[in-house]
Amino acid sequence: MQFTERQKRIINIVKKNEPITSEAIAKKLKLTRATLRTDLAILTMAGVLDARPKVGYFYSGKSTINYFAERISNIKVSEVKSLPVVVSEGTSVYDAIVTLFLEDVGTIFVTTEGLLSGVVSRKDFLKSAIGGTDINKIPVGVIMTRMPNIVVTEPDESVLDAAIKIIEHQVDSLPIVEKIKNENGEEGYKVIGRISKTNITRLFVDIANTE
Amino acid sequence: MQFTERQKRIINIVKKNEPITSEAIAKKLKLTRATLRTDLAILTMAGVLDARPKVGYFYSGKSTINYFAERISNIKVSEVKSLPVVVSEGTSVYDAIVTLFLEDVGTIFVTTEGLLSGVVSRKDFLKSAIGGTDINKIPVGVIMTRMPNIVVTEPDESVLDAAIKIIEHQVDSLPIVEKIKNENGEEGYKVIGRISKTNITRLFVDIANTE
């Protein structure tokens, strides 16, 4: 919603003086009520102002943000995902760290017989690296966060819901998964992508820069 | 901007059929032109539709996003900042890593005589920890990214600009700084805060959840 200069001035006047009648707004702007009628109608319809009979106008100003919320609720995880980096449970911690650097990611996912079994973050690796153990000998399975303690997302989930999970569970990224059965008939998750704080920060910039 | 069901249907019709006359829209909705007049006026004033005389309505739909861009351009770094975690240049890598864990941050800032001199990320620490050197003996000054190669932000900068810097320079966070002179009269930056991908992801959630 792009407001005219006059509409912006009206919004500011209402913000500071609510509730305020159209007469009082007109007086402050040195205009007639008739001149303001269209602007006030538009601002009210747009949900920026709230009009109450015999009281005046209130500032509501929330609707544009609601529209933004509605819009980003419609952006799905699958639209902003990155490729996942996956190693098997027997990979040494050292090799997993090398993979982390080569792929330049913050989190590595671990699979066992085709199913997601663990997640290892840079923080986990750092803890292990300074822990005095031989990272060439320890498999990644020993230090990973293990199912079912992994927070996951699915391709059809909204980016907003994924962002909420990231904040609430204090993780850097989520594996994007699909429910499958592996060759042994075991049910679990196949890792098909990754969504991270980086993806969300980039989306934030992209939405803001959209003309 | 919260649109009514009918307004949403009009938007969809215009999206698919642009340019389309008000007669044609009315026909599709089985309504009279008079009934649609207010809706079309509101959608046009809101910048969602574009009306061209003798041609019809076009879908423009960009203005709400512009408004979002305008709004987040007005949110300043100082409004979403976190506290910085700062160590001196002589601190051992091991002690700095312990600080990183205790404070639960992803990046540590290094100051020398009160001025920002370096930045160390979890990635730098991990590289150092697996590098085979004695992290108890090496000072953090050896592994840090050093001024002037540090990307900074200031309290009055917009969160959007800070987010762009984070994405473009591929860092996890930025120090929020103020220009000062230290006791020796040297010019430089005082570190007064930190803004990270976490802050931006949280802001994304907060804006989207605003009612």
Short mmCIF file of C-alpha atoms in Angstrom, two decimals:
data_model
loop_
_atom_site.label_atom_id
_atom_site.label_comp_id
_atom_site.label_asym_id
_atom_site.label_seq_id
_atom_site.Cartn_x
_atom_site.Cartn_y
_atom_site.Cartn_z
CA MET A 1 0.00 0.00 0.00
CA GLN A 2 1.55 3.23 -1.09
CA PHE A 3 0.04 6.20 0.65
CA THR A 4 0.03 9.75 -0.67
CA GLU A 5 1.79 12.46 1.31
CA ARG A 6 -1.56 13.70 2.58
CA GLN A 7 -2.62 10.21 3.67
CA LYS A 8 0.66 9.82 5.56
CA ARG A 9 0.04 13.13 7.32
CA ILE A 10 -3.46 11.99 8.26
CA ILE A 11 -2.08 8.75 9.69
CA ASN A 12 0.43 10.70 11.80
CA ILE A 13 -2.24 13.06 13.08
CA VAL A 14 -4.49 10.17 14.10
CA LYS A 15 -1.59 8.31 15.72
CA LYS A 16 -0.86 11.29 17.96
CA ASN A 17 -4.41 12.40 18.70
CA GLU A 18 -6.66 9.33 18.64
CA PRO A 19 -9.59 9.36 18.92
CA ILE A 20 -9.95 12.36 16.63
CA THR A 21 -12.91 13.51 14.53
CA SER A 22 -12.69 14.25 10.83
CA GLU A 23 -13.44 17.90 11.62
CA ALA A 24 -10.40 18.09 13.87
CA ILE A 25 -8.20 16.37 11.28
CA ALA A 26 -9.46 18.78 8.62
CA LYS A 27 -8.69 21.72 10.86
CA LYS A 28 -5.14 20.56 11.52
CA LEU A 29 -4.54 20.14 7.79
CA LYS A 30 -6.35 23.38 6.93
CA LEU A 31 -8.58 21.49 4.51
CA THR A 32 -12.32 20.93 4.21
CA ARG A 33 -13.95 17.72 5.44
CA ALA A 34 -15.12 17.07 1.88
CA THR A 35 -11.53 17.08 0.63
CA LEU A 36 -10.55 14.52 3.25
CA ARG A 37 -13.50 12.21 2.72
CA THR A 38 -11.86 10.01 0.08
CA ASP A 39 -8.58 9.73 1.98
CA LEU A 40 -10.33 8.77 5.20
CA ALA A 41 -12.45 6.21 3.37
CA ILE A 42 -9.37 4.64 1.81
CA LEU A 43 -7.41 4.58 5.06
CA THR A 44 -10.37 3.00 6.83
CA MET A 45 -10.95 0.41 4.13
CA ALA A 46 -7.24 -0.35 4.12
CA GLY A 47 -7.52 -1.08 7.83
CA VAL A 48 -5.00 1.58 8.80
CA LEU A 49 -7.63 3.67 10.55
CA ASP A 50 -10.59 2.55 12.54
CA ALA A 51 -13.69 4.76 12.50
CA ARG A 52 -16.15 4.72 15.39
CA PRO A 53 -19.39 6.70 15.01
CA LYS A 54 -19.62 9.79 17.25
CA VAL A 55 -16.11 9.14 18.61
CA GLY A 56 -13.71 9.57 15.75
CA TYR A 57 -10.79 7.84 14.10
CA PHE A 58 -8.36 5.48 15.78
CA TYR A 59 -5.04 4.24 14.48
CA SER A 60 -5.05 0.52 13.82
CA GLY A 61 -2.23 0.21 11.27
CA LYS A 62 -1.90 -3.52 11.57
CA SER A 63 -3.39 -4.77 8.37
CA THR A 64 -0.40 -4.35 6.08
CA ILE A 65 1.64 -6.44 8.44
CA ASN A 66 -1.13 -9.01 8.50
CA TYR A 67 -0.91 -9.10 4.76
CA PHE A 68 2.82 -9.69 5.04
CA ALA A 69 2.17 -12.48 7.53
CA GLU A 70 -0.35 -13.99 5.16
CA ARG A 71 2.10 -13.73 2.29
CA ILE A 72 5.04 -15.33 4.05
CA SER A 73 2.77 -18.02 5.45
CA ASN A 74 2.24 -18.92 1.82
CA ILE A 75 5.95 -19.31 1.10
CA LYS A 76 6.81 -22.93 1.54
CA VAL A 77 10.00 -24.47 2.87
CA SER A 78 10.49 -26.16 -0.52
CA GLU A 79 10.77 -22.74 -2.20
CA VAL A 80 13.79 -21.60 -0.21
CA LYS A 81 15.56 -24.85 0.62
CA SER A 82 19.24 -25.67 0.17
CA LEU A 83 20.84 -29.02 -0.50
CA PRO A 84 21.45 -31.16 2.58
CA VAL A 85 24.91 -32.44 3.46
CA VAL A 86 24.65 -36.01 4.67
CA VAL A 87 27.17 -38.51 6.07
CA SER A 88 26.72 -42.02 7.44
CA GLU A 89 26.81 -42.82 11.15
CA GLY A 90 30.21 -44.51 10.97
CA THR A 91 32.02 -41.49 9.48
CA SER A 92 34.77 -40.23 11.79
CA VAL A 93 34.25 -36.88 13.50
CA TYR A 94 37.35 -35.61 11.69
CA ASP A 95 36.03 -36.60 8.25
CA ALA A 96 32.67 -35.06 9.06
CA ILE A 97 34.38 -31.78 10.01
CA VAL A 98 36.29 -31.83 6.72
CA THR A 99 32.96 -32.34 4.90
CA LEU A 100 31.51 -29.41 6.87
CA PHE A 101 34.31 -27.16 5.62
CA LEU A 102 34.26 -28.45 2.05
CA GLU A 103 30.52 -27.95 1.74
CA ASP A 104 30.61 -24.74 3.77
CA VAL A 105 27.58 -25.58 5.90
CA GLY A 106 26.88 -25.20 9.60
CA THR A 107 25.12 -28.50 10.17
CA ILE A 108 25.56 -32.06 8.94
CA PHE A 109 22.84 -34.67 8.84
CA VAL A 110 23.53 -38.31 9.57
CA THR A 111 21.64 -41.20 8.01
CA THR A 112 21.54 -44.86 8.91
CA GLU A 113 20.27 -47.28 6.26
CA GLY A 114 18.72 -44.43 4.31
CA LEU A 115 16.88 -42.90 7.25
CA LEU A 116 17.71 -39.72 9.20
CA SER A 117 19.34 -40.80 12.45
CA GLY A 118 21.21 -37.71 13.66
CA VAL A 119 22.26 -34.09 13.35
CA VAL A 120 25.66 -32.56 14.17
CA SER A 121 26.23 -28.82 14.41
CA ARG A 122 29.42 -26.76 14.33
CA LYS A 123 28.97 -26.36 18.08
CA ASP A 124 28.88 -30.15 18.60
CA PHE A 125 32.01 -30.55 16.49
CA LEU A 126 33.83 -27.80 18.38
CA LYS A 127 32.90 -29.37 21.72
CA SER A 128 34.24 -32.72 20.51
CA ALA A 129 37.41 -31.18 19.02
CA ILE A 130 38.44 -29.53 22.29
CA GLY A 131 37.27 -32.47 24.40
CA GLY A 132 40.61 -34.25 24.29
CA THR A 133 39.35 -37.33 22.46
CA ASP A 134 40.80 -38.59 19.18
CA ILE A 135 38.41 -37.20 16.58
CA ASN A 136 39.96 -39.50 13.98
CA LYS A 137 38.71 -42.53 15.86
CA ILE A 138 35.32 -41.46 17.18
CA PRO A 139 32.43 -41.92 14.74
CA VAL A 140 30.03 -39.05 14.26
CA GLY A 141 27.28 -41.26 15.72
CA VAL A 142 28.78 -40.76 19.18
CA ILE A 143 28.46 -36.98 19.22
CA MET A 144 25.32 -36.42 17.15
CA THR A 145 21.90 -35.43 18.40
CA ARG A 146 19.88 -38.55 17.81
CA MET A 147 16.33 -39.26 16.65
CA PRO A 148 13.69 -38.68 17.98
CA ASN A 149 15.28 -35.52 19.43
CA ILE A 150 15.65 -33.90 16.02
CA VAL A 151 13.40 -31.04 14.94
CA VAL A 152 12.43 -31.50 11.29
CA THR A 153 10.36 -29.73 8.68
CA GLU A 154 8.57 -30.88 5.55
CA PRO A 155 8.51 -29.35 2.04
CA ASP A 156 4.95 -28.09 2.39
CA GLU A 157 5.44 -26.43 5.76
CA SER A 158 5.56 -22.63 5.69
CA VAL A 159 8.88 -20.85 6.07
CA LEU A 160 7.34 -18.99 8.99
CA ASP A 161 6.66 -22.24 10.88
CA ALA A 162 10.18 -23.43 10.10
CA ALA A 163 11.60 -20.12 11.37
CA ILE A 164 9.60 -20.48 14.58
CA LYS A 165 11.03 -23.98 15.10
CA ILE A 166 14.56 -22.68 14.52
CA ILE A 167 14.10 -19.91 17.10
CA GLU A 168 12.26 -22.02 19.67
CA HIS A 169 14.64 -24.97 19.54
CA GLN A 170 17.73 -22.77 19.19
CA VAL A 171 19.15 -24.57 16.19
CA ASP A 172 20.84 -23.17 13.09
CA SER A 173 19.01 -25.26 10.55
CA LEU A 174 16.39 -27.95 10.04
CA PRO A 175 16.47 -31.02 7.85
CA ILE A 176 13.64 -31.06 5.31
CA VAL A 177 12.28 -34.58 5.31
CA GLU A 178 9.82 -36.95 3.71
CA LYS A 179 8.33 -39.96 5.45
CA ILE A 180 9.49 -43.19 3.85
CA LYS A 181 10.11 -46.86 4.52
CA ASN A 182 13.64 -48.09 3.92
CA GLU A 183 14.61 -51.43 2.34
CA ASN A 184 14.13 -53.21 5.66
CA GLY A 185 10.60 -51.86 5.95
CA GLU A 186 11.55 -49.49 8.76
CA GLU A 187 9.67 -46.22 8.83
CA GLY A 188 11.55 -42.95 9.11
CA TYR A 189 12.60 -39.81 7.33
CA LYS A 190 14.46 -39.35 4.09
CA VAL A 191 16.48 -36.10 4.11
CA ILE A 192 15.65 -34.10 0.99
CA GLY A 193 16.87 -30.62 1.93
CA ARG A 194 17.94 -28.12 4.51
CA ILE A 195 16.60 -24.75 5.66
CA SER A 196 18.80 -22.51 7.80
CA LYS A 197 18.93 -19.06 9.36
CA THR A 198 20.90 -18.08 6.26
CA ASN A 199 17.98 -19.02 3.99
CA ILE A 200 15.61 -17.02 6.18
CA THR A 201 17.90 -13.99 6.34
CA ARG A 202 18.21 -14.13 2.56
CA LEU A 203 14.44 -14.38 2.17
CA PHE A 204 14.04 -11.39 4.48
CA VAL A 205 16.36 -9.38 2.20
CA ASP A 206 14.65 -10.63 -0.96
CA ILE A 207 11.15 -9.74 0.23
CA ALA A 208 12.32 -6.32 1.39
CA ASN A 209 14.07 -5.64 -1.91
CA THR A 210 11.16 -6.71 -4.09
CA GLU A 211 10.02 -3.67 -5.99
CA MET B 1 -4.31 -4.67 3.89
CA GLN B 2 -7.03 -7.19 4.53
CA PHE B 3 -9.11 -7.82 1.46
CA THR B 4 -12.65 -9.12 1.45
CA GLU B 5 -13.41 -12.43 -0.20
CA ARG B 6 -14.84 -10.60 -3.20
CA GLN B 7 -11.76 -8.40 -3.51
CA LYS B 8 -9.55 -11.48 -3.43
CA ARG B 9 -11.65 -13.03 -6.21
CA ILE B 10 -11.32 -9.84 -8.26
CA ILE B 11 -7.54 -9.90 -7.80
CA ASN B 12 -7.39 -13.51 -8.99
CA ILE B 13 -9.53 -12.76 -12.02
CA VAL B 14 -7.35 -9.80 -13.01
CA LYS B 15 -4.15 -11.82 -12.45
CA LYS B 16 -5.32 -14.47 -14.90
CA ASN B 17 -6.98 -12.24 -17.48
CA GLU B 18 -5.16 -8.92 -17.51
CA PRO B 19 -5.96 -6.55 -19.11
CA ILE B 20 -9.62 -7.01 -18.30
CA THR B 21 -12.46 -4.48 -18.28
CA SER B 22 -14.76 -3.94 -15.33
CA GLU B 23 -17.63 -5.28 -17.48
CA ALA B 24 -15.78 -8.53 -17.99
CA ILE B 25 -14.94 -8.82 -14.29
CA ALA B 26 -18.58 -8.14 -13.40
CA LYS B 27 -19.70 -10.82 -15.83
CA LYS B 28 -17.35 -13.41 -14.37
CA LEU B 29 -18.60 -12.65 -10.87
CA LYS B 30 -22.23 -12.43 -11.98
CA LEU B 31 -22.50 -8.98 -10.42
CA THR B 32 -23.28 -5.51 -11.74
CA ARG B 33 -20.55 -2.99 -12.49
CA ALA B 34 -22.06 -0.68 -9.89
CA THR B 35 -21.58 -3.33 -7.20
CA LEU B 36 -17.93 -3.69 -8.12
CA ARG B 37 -17.16 0.02 -8.34
CA THR B 38 -16.09 0.44 -4.70
CA ASP B 39 -13.99 -2.72 -4.68
CA LEU B 40 -12.20 -1.72 -7.88
CA ALA B 41 -11.57 1.77 -6.53
CA ILE B 42 -10.08 0.39 -3.32
CA LEU B 43 -7.90 -2.16 -5.11
CA THR B 44 -6.66 0.55 -7.46
CA MET B 45 -5.95 3.04 -4.69
CA ALA B 46 -4.20 0.30 -2.75
CA GLY B 47 -1.92 -0.19 -5.71
CA VAL B 48 -2.91 -3.82 -6.19
CA LEU B 49 -4.63 -3.12 -9.49
CA ASP B 50 -3.63 -0.69 -12.17
CA ALA B 51 -6.41 0.88 -14.24
CA ARG B 52 -5.76 2.12 -17.78
CA PRO B 53 -8.54 4.02 -19.57
CA LYS B 54 -10.09 2.10 -22.47
CA VAL B 55 -7.86 -0.93 -21.79
CA GLY B 56 -8.88 -2.28 -18.44
CA TYR B 57 -7.35 -3.47 -15.19
CA PHE B 58 -3.86 -4.87 -14.73
CA TYR B 59 -2.45 -6.68 -11.75
CA SER B 60 0.31 -4.73 -10.08
CA GLY B 61 0.25 -6.16 -6.56
CA LYS B 62 3.62 -4.83 -5.56
CA SER B 63 2.76 -1.99 -3.28
CA THR B 64 2.14 -3.93 -0.09
CA ILE B 65 5.57 -5.43 -0.36
CA ASN B 66 6.99 -1.97 -0.95
CA TYR B 67 5.31 -0.91 2.22
CA PHE B 68 6.92 -3.84 4.04
CA ALA B 69 10.30 -2.82 2.60
CA GLU B 70 9.70 0.72 3.77
CA ARG B 71 8.73 -0.49 7.20
CA ILE B 72 11.69 -2.76 7.75
CA SER B 73 13.99 -0.12 6.36
CA ASN B 74 12.81 1.93 9.30
CA ILE B 75 13.75 -0.72 11.87
CA LYS B 76 17.20 0.12 13.10
CA VAL B 77 19.97 -2.23 14.14
CA SER B 78 19.81 -0.74 17.65
CA GLU B 79 16.25 -2.02 18.04
CA VAL B 80 17.11 -5.69 17.57
CA LYS B 81 20.68 -5.90 18.86
CA SER B 82 22.12 -8.41 21.31
CA LEU B 83 24.97 -7.95 23.75
CA PRO B 84 28.43 -8.44 22.26
CA VAL B 85 30.86 -10.97 23.70
CA VAL B 86 34.33 -9.46 23.75
CA VAL B 87 37.76 -10.83 24.71
CA SER B 88 41.22 -9.26 24.54
CA GLU B 89 43.76 -10.17 21.87
CA GLY B 90 45.98 -12.11 24.27
CA THR B 91 43.24 -14.54 25.38
CA SER B 92 44.10 -18.14 24.50
CA VAL B 93 42.06 -19.84 21.79
CA TYR B 94 40.95 -22.39 24.39
CA ASP B 95 39.68 -19.73 26.79
CA ALA B 96 37.91 -17.93 23.96
CA ILE B 97 36.15 -21.18 22.99
CA VAL B 98 35.07 -21.66 26.60
CA THR B 99 33.68 -18.09 26.55
CA LEU B 100 31.86 -18.91 23.30
CA PHE B 101 30.14 -21.85 24.98
CA LEU B 102 29.42 -20.06 28.24
CA GLU B 103 27.84 -17.12 26.46
CA ASP B 104 26.25 -19.36 23.82
CA VAL B 105 27.16 -17.14 20.87
CA GLY B 106 28.51 -17.95 17.42
CA THR B 107 31.04 -15.14 17.15
CA ILE B 108 33.47 -13.46 19.51
CA PHE B 109 34.82 -9.96 19.07
CA VAL B 110 38.37 -9.06 20.01
CA THR B 111 39.45 -5.65 21.26
CA THR B 112 42.90 -4.16 21.68
CA GLU B 113 43.22 -1.14 23.96
CA GLY B 114 39.49 -0.57 23.81
CA LEU B 115 39.20 -0.71 20.02
CA LEU B 116 37.77 -3.49 17.85
CA SER B 117 40.72 -5.39 16.41
CA GLY B 118 39.30 -8.76 15.37
CA VAL B 119 36.45 -11.22 14.96
CA VAL B 120 36.53 -14.99 15.52
CA SER B 121 33.72 -17.27 14.40
CA ARG B 122 32.83 -20.82 15.42
CA LYS B 123 34.26 -21.86 12.05
CA ASP B 124 37.62 -20.19 12.80
CA PHE B 125 37.74 -21.91 16.19
CA LEU B 126 36.90 -25.29 14.70
CA LYS B 127 39.62 -24.88 12.07
CA SER B 128 42.10 -24.03 14.79
CA ALA B 129 40.96 -26.87 17.07
CA ILE B 130 41.51 -29.55 14.43
CA GLY B 131 44.69 -27.92 13.11
CA GLY B 132 46.98 -29.81 15.46
CA THR B 133 48.28 -26.73 17.28
CA ASP B 134 48.08 -26.27 21.05
CA ILE B 135 44.99 -24.10 21.50
CA ASN B 136 45.99 -23.45 25.13
CA LYS B 137 49.08 -21.61 23.97
CA ILE B 138 47.95 -19.76 20.85
CA PRO B 139 46.34 -16.37 21.51
CA VAL B 140 43.09 -15.58 19.76
CA GLY B 141 44.89 -12.76 17.93
CA VAL B 142 46.61 -15.36 15.74
CA ILE B 143 43.43 -16.88 14.31
CA MET B 144 41.10 -13.88 14.22
CA THR B 145 39.97 -11.94 11.17
CA ARG B 146 41.69 -8.62 11.65
CA MET B 147 40.74 -4.99 11.03
CA PRO B 148 40.22 -3.52 8.45
CA ASN B 149 38.77 -6.78 7.07
CA ILE B 150 35.83 -6.73 9.46
CA VAL B 151 32.34 -5.88 8.27
CA VAL B 152 30.63 -3.67 10.85
CA THR B 153 27.30 -1.95 11.34
CA GLU B 154 26.20 1.07 13.35
CA PRO B 155 23.18 1.55 15.64
CA ASP B 156 21.36 3.78 13.15
CA GLU B 157 21.80 1.50 10.18
CA SER B 158 18.67 -0.34 9.06
CA VAL B 159 18.28 -4.04 9.84
CA LEU B 160 17.81 -4.56 6.12
CA ASP B 161 21.24 -3.11 5.31
CA ALA B 162 22.78 -5.19 8.08
CA ALA B 163 21.07 -8.32 6.69
CA ILE B 164 22.44 -7.53 3.23
CA LYS B 165 25.97 -7.26 4.66
CA ILE B 166 25.55 -10.59 6.47
CA ILE B 167 24.45 -12.33 3.28
CA GLU B 168 26.98 -10.66 0.96
CA HIS B 169 29.97 -11.20 3.22
CA GLN B 170 28.82 -14.67 4.32
CA VAL B 171 29.19 -14.02 8.03
CA ASP B 172 26.96 -15.08 10.92
CA SER B 173 26.90 -11.75 12.73
CA LEU B 174 28.15 -8.18 12.68
CA PRO B 175 29.60 -6.09 15.49
CA ILE B 176 27.59 -2.93 16.13
CA VAL B 177 30.14 -0.17 16.59
CA GLU B 178 30.61 3.48 17.43
CA LYS B 179 33.57 5.55 16.25
CA ILE B 180 35.75 6.60 19.19
CA LYS B 181 39.28 7.58 20.14
CA ASN B 182 40.93 5.45 22.81
CA GLU B 183 43.15 6.69 25.65
CA ASN B 184 46.14 6.87 23.31
CA GLY B 185 44.25 9.07 20.88
CA GLU B 186 43.94 6.25 18.31
CA GLU B 187 40.77 6.26 16.24
CA GLY B 188 38.73 3.11 15.90
CA TYR B 189 35.55 1.33 16.84
CA LYS B 190 34.05 0.64 20.21
CA VAL B 191 31.91 -2.54 20.16
CA ILE B 192 28.48 -1.78 21.60
CA GLY B 193 26.42 -4.70 20.31
CA ARG B 194 25.94 -7.61 17.96
CA ILE B 195 23.40 -8.44 15.29
CA SER B 196 23.21 -11.99 13.96
CA LYS B 197 21.19 -14.20 11.64
CA THR B 198 19.37 -15.27 14.79
CA ASN B 199 18.22 -11.70 15.47
CA ILE B 200 17.01 -11.39 11.88
CA THR B 201 15.24 -14.76 11.91
CA ARG B 202 13.54 -13.72 15.16
CA LEU B 203 12.53 -10.36 13.65
CA PHE B 204 11.12 -12.20 10.63
CA VAL B 205 8.97 -14.29 12.97
CA ASP B 206 7.96 -11.28 15.07
CA ILE B 207 6.86 -9.21 12.09
CA ALA B 208 4.96 -12.14 10.63
CA ASN B 209 3.24 -12.86 13.94
CA THR B 210 2.22 -9.25 14.60
CA GLU B 211 -1.51 -9.18 14.63
#
